[in-house]
Amino acid sequence: MNSLKYIVFVIIFSGLVTSVMAQQVKKAKAGTFILKSGTVHTITKGSFSGDVIIREGLIVEVGQELPIPEEAIVVECSGKHIYPGFIDGGTKLGLNEIDAVSVTNDYRENGSFNPHMKALSAINPNAVAIPVTRVNGVTTVFSKPEGSMFPGTGALIDLFGYSPDYMSTGSEGLIMRFPSSGKRGRWDRRSDEDIRKDFDKALKAVNEAIESAMQYSRMDSLAESQGELWVRNNAPLDALLPVVRGEAPLFIEVNKKEDIVGALQWSKKYQITPVLMGVAEGWRVVDSLVKYNVPVITGPVIALPGRNHDRYDVAYKNAGIMAHAGVKVALRTDDGANTRNLPFHAGFAVAYGMSMEDALKSVTINSAEIFGVADKYGSIEKGKVANIFVTNGDPFETKTKIERLFIRGWDIPLESRQTLLYDEFLERNPR
Amino acid sequence: MFIFFTGKVPLLSQDVVIKNGTVLTVTKGTWPETDIWIEAGKIKALGQGLKVPENIKVIDATGKYVMPGIIDAHSHIALDVVNEMASPVTAEVSVGDALNPFDISIYRALAGGVTASHAMHGSANAIGGQCETIKHRYGTHNPDELRMVGAPRTIKFALGENPIRVHGEGKKIVPNTRMGVEQVFRESFNEARVYMRQWDDYRQKKTAVPPSYNLRLETLADILKGEIIIHCHSYRADEILMLMNVLRDFGVNKVCFQHVNEGFKIAPELAEFGATASVFADWWAYKFEVYYSTAYNAAILTRNGVVTSINSDSGDYIRHLYHQAGKSQRYGDLTDDEALALITINPAIQLGIEKRVGSIEVGKDADIAIFSGHPLSIYTIPQMTLVDGIVRFDKDSDEDDMRIDVDLQEEYSQYVEQQNNDHESEGCLYGVTEWLLQTDYAQFMRFKFMKNHQH
């Protein structure tokens, strides 16, 4: 009798717990998994029908008819497709919660010389948009500060974890916004001459910043070689050191045709290794991009043309034109809450001329290479981080469903607040 | 100096047959290898291997998909101005007085298969201005030719943060809360009732002097008489229920809730009232009142019997509503016809124009979009768009520059970058953000903000 009471109690109590917890996403599960008999899209080594074994966060085997490890959970994938997690090359995810509520946004610091502002310090692992994003197969994003000149240092993070340090892939990127010679908006009533003056002034400020960093670098090196007492005490210049020493690329946000060329020449002048971001008018200066052999992170693809006289579809075509010319292209949404749409941006790029192969690379291995983590990310290969999703079809197609998701080898439930609201309200009770 | 450009757009109606396409009628199923015969801007016949006059213009749609022209129930394109924000009630104004046929957005919408849109007043006021249902007859220089003559009158209402920010916070008047928003409606409708009564009394010779004519009250009276469809900017479940209560009290039943991000929470109430819903496919989190959103909204509303559409509220999104509709299949498994209805017959119902457009049926206007593949596929490309049987967009003869009114000074604008990422600035609050920044209020708020944060 007592035990029956106990059982009843347990049932009621567990029911209570479930309903109280209903607003939280279920826990991820660890373990050894074998994804069995799916079409494995490795990205770097072709596609084939086979298996993938995940253990301790890593991809430990990729092949055909692999023996099933004793402890492994079998995930039947016949008829399904297995892809490496998609990487978004530029977002605000984790740094913003609600656009119009300024106190929930941490991507724009005051001032314009902020290379030392670190996105990783402000990433909120519990941002509601993170589960919303990853259930669409986007497992990794570059979250970046925004603003003028040097807005800060972005962080490449995996979309699972309870601390920024855990989520970090170890890759960060210093961002610069190249001065724009375009209009700021429809309300921008500056004369052409004023725009030029402002541009020159902004460029001068950037040059001074870089030259200061170079000087600082020389002092730092000299002090070290002479064994002199020297304490690095300038946080912004410290942050610029790897860039001016050629040890890390500079991620330069630039969009207008003339400015893209300007940014390339500027980088050469200061012997800085650039990665261009945005590059909305890359299609207009694709020869320069090829000549300078510069990688680009472009997007959003689903976007308006930058000039009213442009064809309606230039933004759709831009990524494909650059990739076709041989530029290494990665995609970004440049979004926050709707970073989940990255696969659709890639799909539009394909519809408007990018090859399927280039498009897949642009959201996987190309991004991994640009962020210097291609040894760990961007493809399904033995030894890489187990960021993987399984679909019932083409990953860019709108109606395709993501059926399984692994990040760092964790089996992630396909839940977000948006799916929970669906579950609760589809058939409301009481009506 | 202006250069007028009309491209290859023929300006006269022409009889035409669209041959051998897969025809997605939306209301009557999908017809393979079917011809559509268009005469004088209307669909004359529909069928396989139609016998048509010899000299008729032929559009070969073999291997292509033909669907009704897409309709956007919420847009601000083709307008010179969107918000008259001088008062919380501006029923007397009409965006129809500010139509701009030169707006390149009209052409871009055509290039996304969109043939008609609801050019709306903004959401700055609880009772905003009257809207205009337009057809995308791009190429005309005459604003009047954009109007869809005969379409029912519509008016913009707005709940929540926008009227509160503009009037309550901005001007220190009512409404500064959702309580205040309710009373703006009740007060306005009461005033209109009194006004109607005064006219009735005068007409029945109970009074000798007529009341003074008041266009604002005339418009409100027309709403009470059921002659105007309300399209109400709204987000939260509570405020939507509030407006339905108000409308019930005043005997008004023609209402379409716009955006209605929390519509999914009260789908049974919306269905019972007979209210319709025009939603975003997946926009959320751009302000607090859309934080508890779900991309499954359209599916939940549809499954609960609410006539639902997907709108753009954007010069960008209007170009790929077919893709936005497709998202209802990822988020909620709508069928092809249900998903297509979200951007065709359902918005037509919401605008009261469903007898003329929104499906491919004999007798309806020949507003038609031709796609390379199924329009719900990410890989489809709009090929050709006809409005009243006239080809207004043809991918194969799309020039580099399709503007009618050419600005030779135009430069690349960072504004587009902002626009691509900042939804509200280009939609309902068009013009308002600028205004808020220009006012003393903005400076006051900045000062207050700094002060608060020093402690």
Coordinates of C-alpha atoms in Angstrom, one line a residue, chain A residues 39 41 77-83 389-404 414, chain B residues 329-330 333:
Chain A
T39 CA 24.1 10.1 -46.9
H41 CA 28.0 15.0 -46.8
C77 CA 19.8 7.5 -40.7
S78 CA 18.8 5.6 -43.8
G79 CA 17.1 8.0 -46.3
K80 CA 18.5 10.9 -44.2
H81 CA 21.3 13.3 -44.9
I82 CA 24.1 14.1 -42.5
Y83 CA 25.8 17.5 -42.6
F389 CA 22.8 17.7 -38.0
V390 CA 20.6 15.2 -39.8
T391 CA 17.9 16.2 -42.2
N392 CA 15.2 14.6 -44.2
G393 CA 16.3 16.5 -47.3
D394 CA 18.2 19.4 -48.9
P395 CA 19.5 21.5 -46.0
F396 CA 18.8 24.8 -47.8
E397 CA 15.2 23.9 -48.9
T398 CA 12.6 25.8 -47.0
K399 CA 10.4 22.8 -45.9
T400 CA 13.2 20.5 -45.0
K401 CA 13.2 19.3 -41.4
I402 CA 16.2 19.0 -39.1
E403 CA 15.7 15.7 -37.3
R404 CA 18.8 15.3 -35.2
L414 CA 15.2 20.0 -31.2
Chain B
Q329 CA 5.8 24.2 -44.1
R330 CA 9.0 24.0 -42.0
D333 CA 3.5 21.5 -41.9

